[in-house]
XYZ file of C-alpha atoms in Angstrom:
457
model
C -3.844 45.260 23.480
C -6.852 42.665 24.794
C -6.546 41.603 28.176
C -5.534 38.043 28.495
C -8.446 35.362 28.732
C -8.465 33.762 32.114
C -11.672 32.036 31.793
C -12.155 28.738 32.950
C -12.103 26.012 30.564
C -15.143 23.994 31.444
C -16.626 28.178 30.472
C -15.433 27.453 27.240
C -18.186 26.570 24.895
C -18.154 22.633 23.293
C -16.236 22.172 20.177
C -18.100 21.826 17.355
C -17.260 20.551 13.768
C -17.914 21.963 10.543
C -20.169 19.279 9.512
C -22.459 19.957 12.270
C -22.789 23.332 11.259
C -23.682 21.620 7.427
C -26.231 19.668 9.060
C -27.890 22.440 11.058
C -27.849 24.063 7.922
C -29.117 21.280 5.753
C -32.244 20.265 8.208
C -33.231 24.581 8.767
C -33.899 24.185 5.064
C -35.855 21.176 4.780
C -38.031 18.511 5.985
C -37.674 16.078 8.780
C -39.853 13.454 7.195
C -36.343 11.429 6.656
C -37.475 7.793 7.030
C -34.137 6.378 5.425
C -30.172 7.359 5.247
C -27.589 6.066 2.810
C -24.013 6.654 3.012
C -21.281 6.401 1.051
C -17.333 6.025 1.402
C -15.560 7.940 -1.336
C -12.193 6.230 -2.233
C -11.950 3.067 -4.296
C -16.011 2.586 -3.302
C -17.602 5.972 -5.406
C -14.282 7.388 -6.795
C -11.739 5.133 -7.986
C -9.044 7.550 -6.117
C -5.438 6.277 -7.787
C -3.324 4.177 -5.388
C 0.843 3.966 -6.292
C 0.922 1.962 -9.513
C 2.687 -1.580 -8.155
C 4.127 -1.791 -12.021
C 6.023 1.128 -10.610
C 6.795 0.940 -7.326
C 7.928 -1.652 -4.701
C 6.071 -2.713 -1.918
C 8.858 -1.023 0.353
C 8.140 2.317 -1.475
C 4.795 1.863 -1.805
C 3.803 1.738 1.976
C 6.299 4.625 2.978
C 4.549 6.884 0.021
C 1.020 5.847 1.446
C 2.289 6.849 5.181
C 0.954 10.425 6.853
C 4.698 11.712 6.192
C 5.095 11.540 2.451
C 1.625 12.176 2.195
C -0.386 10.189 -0.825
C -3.752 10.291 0.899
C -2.701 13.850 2.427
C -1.476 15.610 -0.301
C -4.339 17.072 -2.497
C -2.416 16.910 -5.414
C -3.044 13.354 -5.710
C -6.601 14.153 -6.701
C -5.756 17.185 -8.287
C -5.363 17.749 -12.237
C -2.851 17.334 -14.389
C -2.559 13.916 -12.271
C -6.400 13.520 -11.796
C -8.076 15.144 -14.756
C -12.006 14.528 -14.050
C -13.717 17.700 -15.955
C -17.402 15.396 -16.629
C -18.984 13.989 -19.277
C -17.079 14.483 -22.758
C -17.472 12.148 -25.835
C -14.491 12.965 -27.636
C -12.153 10.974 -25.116
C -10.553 8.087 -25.967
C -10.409 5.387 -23.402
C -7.249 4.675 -21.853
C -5.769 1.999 -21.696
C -5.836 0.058 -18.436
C -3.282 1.163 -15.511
C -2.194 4.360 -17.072
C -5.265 6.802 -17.638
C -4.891 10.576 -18.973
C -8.095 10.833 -20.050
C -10.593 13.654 -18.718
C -13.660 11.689 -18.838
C -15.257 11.625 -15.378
C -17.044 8.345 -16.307
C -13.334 6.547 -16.185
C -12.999 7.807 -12.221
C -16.392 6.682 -10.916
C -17.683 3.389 -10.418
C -20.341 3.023 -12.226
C -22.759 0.900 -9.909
C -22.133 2.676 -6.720
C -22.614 6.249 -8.907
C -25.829 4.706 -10.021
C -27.108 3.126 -6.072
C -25.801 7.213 -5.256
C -27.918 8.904 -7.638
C -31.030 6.261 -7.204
C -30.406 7.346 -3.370
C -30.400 11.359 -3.943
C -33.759 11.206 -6.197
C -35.647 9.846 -3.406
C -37.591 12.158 -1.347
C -37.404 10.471 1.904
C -33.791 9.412 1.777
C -30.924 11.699 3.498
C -27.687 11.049 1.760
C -24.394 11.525 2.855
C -21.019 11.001 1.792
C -18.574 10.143 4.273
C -15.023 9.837 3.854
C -11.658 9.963 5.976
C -9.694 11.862 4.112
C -8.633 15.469 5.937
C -11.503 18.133 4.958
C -8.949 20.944 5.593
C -6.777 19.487 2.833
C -9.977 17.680 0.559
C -12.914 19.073 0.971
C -13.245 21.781 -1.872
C -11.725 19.470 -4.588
C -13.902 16.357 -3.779
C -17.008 18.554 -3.775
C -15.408 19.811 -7.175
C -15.075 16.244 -8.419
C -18.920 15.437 -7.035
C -19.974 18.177 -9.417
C -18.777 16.977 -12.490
C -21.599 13.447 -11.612
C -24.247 16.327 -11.024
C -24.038 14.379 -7.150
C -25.633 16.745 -4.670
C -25.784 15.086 -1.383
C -27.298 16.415 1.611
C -24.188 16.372 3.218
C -20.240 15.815 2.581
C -18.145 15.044 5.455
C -14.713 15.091 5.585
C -12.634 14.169 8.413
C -12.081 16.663 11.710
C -10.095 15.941 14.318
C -11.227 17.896 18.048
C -7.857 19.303 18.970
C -7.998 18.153 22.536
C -9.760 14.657 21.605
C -8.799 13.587 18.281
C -9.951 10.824 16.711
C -7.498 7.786 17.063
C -8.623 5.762 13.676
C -11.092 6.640 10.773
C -13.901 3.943 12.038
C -13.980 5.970 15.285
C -14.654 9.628 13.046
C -17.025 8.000 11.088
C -19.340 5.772 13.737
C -19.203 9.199 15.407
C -20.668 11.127 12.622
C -23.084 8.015 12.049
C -24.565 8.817 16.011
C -24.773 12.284 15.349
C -26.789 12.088 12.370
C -29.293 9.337 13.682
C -29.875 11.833 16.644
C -30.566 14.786 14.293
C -33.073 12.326 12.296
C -35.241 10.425 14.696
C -37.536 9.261 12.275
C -34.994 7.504 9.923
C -35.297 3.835 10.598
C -33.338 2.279 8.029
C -29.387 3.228 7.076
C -27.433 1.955 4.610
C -23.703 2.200 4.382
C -21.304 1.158 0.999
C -17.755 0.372 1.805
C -14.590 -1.110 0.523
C -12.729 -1.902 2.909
C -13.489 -5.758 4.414
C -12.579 -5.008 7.508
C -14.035 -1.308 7.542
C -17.559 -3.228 6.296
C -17.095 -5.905 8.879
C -16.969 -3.560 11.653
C -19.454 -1.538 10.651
C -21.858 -4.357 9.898
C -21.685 -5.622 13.511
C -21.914 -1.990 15.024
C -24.975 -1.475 13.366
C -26.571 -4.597 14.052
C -26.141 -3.730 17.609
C -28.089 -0.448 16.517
C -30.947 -2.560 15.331
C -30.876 -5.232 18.085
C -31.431 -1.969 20.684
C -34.285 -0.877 18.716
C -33.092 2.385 16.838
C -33.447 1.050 13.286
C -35.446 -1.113 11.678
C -32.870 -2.413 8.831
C -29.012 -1.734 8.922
C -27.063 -2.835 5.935
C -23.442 -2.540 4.583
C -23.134 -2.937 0.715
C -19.345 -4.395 0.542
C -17.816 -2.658 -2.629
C -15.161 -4.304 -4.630
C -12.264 -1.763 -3.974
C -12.449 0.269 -7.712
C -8.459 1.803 -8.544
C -7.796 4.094 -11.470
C -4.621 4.473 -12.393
C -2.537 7.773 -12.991
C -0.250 7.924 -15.842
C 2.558 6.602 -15.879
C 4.718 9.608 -16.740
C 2.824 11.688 -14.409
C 2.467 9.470 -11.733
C 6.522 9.508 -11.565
C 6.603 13.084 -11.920
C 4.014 13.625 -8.477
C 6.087 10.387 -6.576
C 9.138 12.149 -7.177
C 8.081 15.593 -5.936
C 6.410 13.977 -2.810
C 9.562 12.115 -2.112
C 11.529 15.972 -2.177
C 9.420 17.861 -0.159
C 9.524 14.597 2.040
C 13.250 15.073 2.295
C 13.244 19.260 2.364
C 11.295 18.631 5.958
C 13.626 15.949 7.220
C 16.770 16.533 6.093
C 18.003 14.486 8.334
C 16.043 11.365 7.667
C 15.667 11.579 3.906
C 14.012 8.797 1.996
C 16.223 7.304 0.105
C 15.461 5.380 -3.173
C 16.652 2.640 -5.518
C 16.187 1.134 -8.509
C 14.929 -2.869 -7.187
C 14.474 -5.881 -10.351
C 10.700 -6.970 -10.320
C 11.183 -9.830 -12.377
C 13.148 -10.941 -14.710
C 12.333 -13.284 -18.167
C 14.252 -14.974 -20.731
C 11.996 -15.134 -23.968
C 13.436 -18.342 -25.466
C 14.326 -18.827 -29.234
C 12.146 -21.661 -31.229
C 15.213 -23.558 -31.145
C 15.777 -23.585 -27.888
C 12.370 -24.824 -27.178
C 13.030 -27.693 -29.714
C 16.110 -28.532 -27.785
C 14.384 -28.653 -24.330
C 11.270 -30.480 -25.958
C 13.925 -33.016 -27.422
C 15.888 -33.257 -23.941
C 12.605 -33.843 -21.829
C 11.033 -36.101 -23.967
C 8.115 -34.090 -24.975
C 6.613 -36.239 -27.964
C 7.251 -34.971 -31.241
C 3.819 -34.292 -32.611
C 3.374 -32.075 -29.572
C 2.496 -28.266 -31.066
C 5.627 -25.586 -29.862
C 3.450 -23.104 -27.611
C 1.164 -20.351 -29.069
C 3.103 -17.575 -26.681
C 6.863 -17.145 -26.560
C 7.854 -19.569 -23.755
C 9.639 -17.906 -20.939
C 12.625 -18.756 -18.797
C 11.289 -16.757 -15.564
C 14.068 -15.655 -12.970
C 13.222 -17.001 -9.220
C 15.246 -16.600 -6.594
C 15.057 -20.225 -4.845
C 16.980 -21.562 -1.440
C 20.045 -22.814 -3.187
C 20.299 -20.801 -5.898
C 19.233 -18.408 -8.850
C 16.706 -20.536 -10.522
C 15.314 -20.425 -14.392
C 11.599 -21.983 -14.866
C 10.718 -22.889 -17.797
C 7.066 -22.397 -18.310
C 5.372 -23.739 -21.876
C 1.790 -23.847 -21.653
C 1.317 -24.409 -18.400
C 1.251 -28.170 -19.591
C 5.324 -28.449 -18.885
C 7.118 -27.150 -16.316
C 10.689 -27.746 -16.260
C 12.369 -25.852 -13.399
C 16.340 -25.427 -14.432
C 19.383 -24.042 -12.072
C 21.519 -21.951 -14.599
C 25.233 -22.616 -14.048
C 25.818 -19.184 -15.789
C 24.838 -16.613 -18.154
C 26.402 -14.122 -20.081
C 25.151 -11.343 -22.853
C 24.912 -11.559 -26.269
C 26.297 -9.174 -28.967
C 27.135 -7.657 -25.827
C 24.140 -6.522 -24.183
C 23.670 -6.141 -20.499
C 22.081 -8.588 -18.664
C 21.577 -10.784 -15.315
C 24.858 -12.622 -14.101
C 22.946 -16.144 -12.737
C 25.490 -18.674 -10.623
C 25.004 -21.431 -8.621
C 27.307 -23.953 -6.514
C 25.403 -26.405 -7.875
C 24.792 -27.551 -11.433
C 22.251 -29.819 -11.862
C 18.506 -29.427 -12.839
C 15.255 -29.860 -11.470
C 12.360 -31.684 -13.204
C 9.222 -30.937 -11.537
C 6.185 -32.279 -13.911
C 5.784 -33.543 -17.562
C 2.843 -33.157 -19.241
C -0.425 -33.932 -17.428
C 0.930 -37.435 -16.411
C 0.796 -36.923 -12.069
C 4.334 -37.446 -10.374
C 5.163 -41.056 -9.812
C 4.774 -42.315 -6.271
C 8.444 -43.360 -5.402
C 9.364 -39.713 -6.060
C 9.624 -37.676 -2.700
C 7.537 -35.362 -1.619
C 9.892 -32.577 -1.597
C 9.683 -31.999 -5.976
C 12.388 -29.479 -5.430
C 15.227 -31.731 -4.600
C 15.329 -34.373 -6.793
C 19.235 -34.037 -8.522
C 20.094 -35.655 -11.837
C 23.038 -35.448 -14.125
C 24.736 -32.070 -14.778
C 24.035 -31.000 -17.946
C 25.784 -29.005 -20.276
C 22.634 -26.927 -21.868
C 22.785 -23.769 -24.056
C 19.963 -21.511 -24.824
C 19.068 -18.771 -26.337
C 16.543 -16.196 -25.634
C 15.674 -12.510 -25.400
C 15.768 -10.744 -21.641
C 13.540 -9.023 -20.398
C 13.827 -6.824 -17.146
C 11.190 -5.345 -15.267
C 12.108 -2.990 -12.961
C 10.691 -0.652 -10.744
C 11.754 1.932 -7.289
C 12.095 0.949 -3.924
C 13.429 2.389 -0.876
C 16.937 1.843 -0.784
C 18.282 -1.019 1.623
C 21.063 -0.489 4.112
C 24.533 -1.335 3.074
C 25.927 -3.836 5.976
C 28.241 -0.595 6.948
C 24.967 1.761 7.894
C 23.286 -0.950 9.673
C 22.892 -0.205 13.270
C 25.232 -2.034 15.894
C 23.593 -4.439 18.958
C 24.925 -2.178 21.420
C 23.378 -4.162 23.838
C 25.076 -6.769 23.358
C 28.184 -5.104 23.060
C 27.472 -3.906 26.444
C 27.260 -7.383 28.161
C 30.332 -8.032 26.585
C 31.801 -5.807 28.311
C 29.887 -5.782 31.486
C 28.445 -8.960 31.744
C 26.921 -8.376 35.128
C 24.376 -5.842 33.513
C 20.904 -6.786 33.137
C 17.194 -5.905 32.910
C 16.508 -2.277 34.019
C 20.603 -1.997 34.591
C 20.914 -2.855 31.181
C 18.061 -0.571 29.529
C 19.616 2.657 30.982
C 23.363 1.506 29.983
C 21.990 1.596 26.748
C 20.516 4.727 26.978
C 23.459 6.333 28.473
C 25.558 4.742 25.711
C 23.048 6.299 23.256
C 23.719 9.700 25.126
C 27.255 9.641 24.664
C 27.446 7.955 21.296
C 25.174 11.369 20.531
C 27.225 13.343 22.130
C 30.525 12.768 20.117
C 29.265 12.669 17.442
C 29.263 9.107 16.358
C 26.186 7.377 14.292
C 25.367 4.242 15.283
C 26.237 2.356 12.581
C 28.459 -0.801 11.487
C 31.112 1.470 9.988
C 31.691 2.722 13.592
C 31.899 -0.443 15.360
C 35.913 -0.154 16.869
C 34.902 3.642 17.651
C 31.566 2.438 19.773
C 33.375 -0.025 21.437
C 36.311 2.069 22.503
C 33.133 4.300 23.924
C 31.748 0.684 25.692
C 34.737 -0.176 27.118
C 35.571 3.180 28.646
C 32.253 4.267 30.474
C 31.585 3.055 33.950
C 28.414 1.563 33.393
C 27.738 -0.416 36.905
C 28.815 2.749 39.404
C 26.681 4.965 37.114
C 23.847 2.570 37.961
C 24.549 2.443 41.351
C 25.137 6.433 42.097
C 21.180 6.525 39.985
């Protein structure tokens, strides 16, 4: 067995990254007649990396699935085949259609003006190129370098993000100005650095760190190229399939904080009959010569203050907001149950003729006659997955206030630890937090000696 190490640490050597090791390796190699560097971000600027499709997911879902802990942008299966097939050039692929790609063309995952500024940049002699992204090179690095090869890209260097174990980096802008230093002091005679980015507020930042650069007399130019953020979708099918399985392992390593999911209505549209539109046409005046719209006119489903709310939209030209008193399913079909307390309707323009003066400002609350009104149309439902709201039962209890309640001469730090005593004990007997248990937490309230607990502490 090896004795233990007892070294100091400041003995220790420096830590050093594996990209500094590249670039050691890239400059022993070559020339240092650099006189330019150009570097490029990788998602949505050079690769159109696939976010979660919003036609299938809700926001709610959405931003828990892009989070560290289910893992979308630390998961390498979300650039990985069968959901990211990108095998280069072919010419037997058929294109796609938009939002839901299964082709293997690697044209249809880069964008095509940033791949052309990239390869313009690697051709010249005196330009050092880089890629530089913020995505974990533990986790990313082989299969972007993969994906790079199917473009024929060779930078000079690929950087991935590294975190120092006892300093890591708290954002990606701090890892990447970082590497930026470090590679404009291993070139000292570059004078001129480009950088193409997505994000605004990434290209903002970086625009006015760089000009800072210039102003103390390190370069000569400094530019950001913002990039119009460039998405690819996955398929559909497949997409699903990788969502789910994220969501499970998710929920194999917390058990006890699974996410849960549920099935949330997007939007909802009644496709109204030809007759239907004749009878609104006649109701709202619309003159008679006036052509029925080209599209299907839809009855869209919006939820408004007072109630569930149909709008009418024909040609953008009428726009005839209605409150639906009910609705029910034909030949017995399933559909949206739409009430409201009260029946009247809502006329909000005609035609292109502007709003009369007299009427008030608030277009939403002018009330007419109840109508009786039937009409007829096909609905559609578009739904999609969301994380799954709390019944009023599992919502958590204001235990502080129950506390007052009960000891109403509790306050400030008093009051903090009573509620994290209360937390303790709740813990301790086993009883969630939770609506359900709301004559169970009390009983616990009403029993514990807050105030001499305070006191004896």
């Amino acid at each position: 067995m090896s004795p233990p190490n007892h070294s100091d640490p400041a003995e220790q050597p420096p830590f050093l990254f594996a990209y500094e090791n590249d670039l050691t390796a890239a400059l022993a190699s070559e020339t240092l007649d650099y006189r330019s560097v150009k570097i490029f971000d990788f998602d949505n600027t050079l690769f159109k990396s696939p976010l979660p499709n919003p036609r299938l997911w809700h926001h709610s879902l959405a931003g828990r699935l892009m989070s560290p802990e289910v893992g979308w942008f630390h998961d390498v299966r979300t650039l990985s085949e069968p959901f990211v097939v990108c095998r280069g050039e072919t010419t037997d692929q058929v294109p796609s259609r938009r939002g839901s790609s299964n082709s293997s063309n690697a044209a249809h995952w880069f964008a095509a003006n940033v791949l052309h500024e990239a390869r313009t940049a690697i051709a010249a002699s005196d330009t050092f190129t880089v890629l530089l992204t913020g995505r974990l090179r533990s986790v990313y690095y082989a299969r972007i370098v993969e994906l790079l090869t199917t473009q024929q890209l060779q930078f000079n260097m690929v950087i991935l993000r590294e975190n120092n174990p006892s300093a890591p980096y708290p954002t990606t802008m701090t890892f990447k100005k970082d590497c930026v230093q470090r590679l404009l002091s291993a070139l000292p005679l570059v004078r001129t650095l480009t950088l193409w980015e997505d994000r605004p507020a990434h290209a903002a930042q970086f625009q006015a760190w760089l000009e800072d650069i210039r102003a103390c007399g390190r370069l000569d130019q400094a530019a950001v190229v913002h990039v119009k953020p460039n998405v690819h979708y996955m398929a559909l099918a497949q997409e699903k399939q990788l969502v789910h399985a994220l969501i499970a392992d998710y929920n194999a390593r917390t058990p006890r904080k699974p996410l849960q999911t549920e099935t949330r209505l997007l939007r909802a549209s009644l496709h109204l009959s030809a007759a239907s539109i004749t009878k609104l046409y006649t109701l709202f005046d619309v003159p008679a010569d006036h052509p029925l719209p080209s599209q299907p006119a839809n009855l869209v489903v919006k939820k408004m203050p007072a109630a569930e709310c149909l709008a009418l939209t024909a040609r953008q030209r009428e726009r005839i907001r209605l409150t639906a008193t009910r609705g029910r399913p034909v030949h017995g079909r399933p559909t949206v149950l739409l009430t409201s307390n009260r029946p009247h309707f809502h006329v909000l323009y005609h035609m292109n003729a502007p709003l009369p003066a007299a009427l008030p400002k608030d277009k939403d609350s002018l009330p007419t006659v109840a109508t009786r009104l039937r009409i007829m149309g096909a609905l559609r439902l578009q739904t999609v997955l969301g994380v799954r709201q709390p019944s009023d039962e599992d919502k958590p209890l204001p235990v502080g206030q129950m506390i007052v309640q009960q000891h109403p001469r509790l306050h400030g730090k008093a009051l903090q630890q009573a509620c994290i005593r209360l937390s303790q004990e709740l813990k301790a007997r086993g009883i969630a937090n939770r609506r359900a248990n709301a004559e169970q937490v009390k009983q616990v309230v009403v029993a514990l000696d807050f105030e001499s607990h305070n006191k004896n502490t």
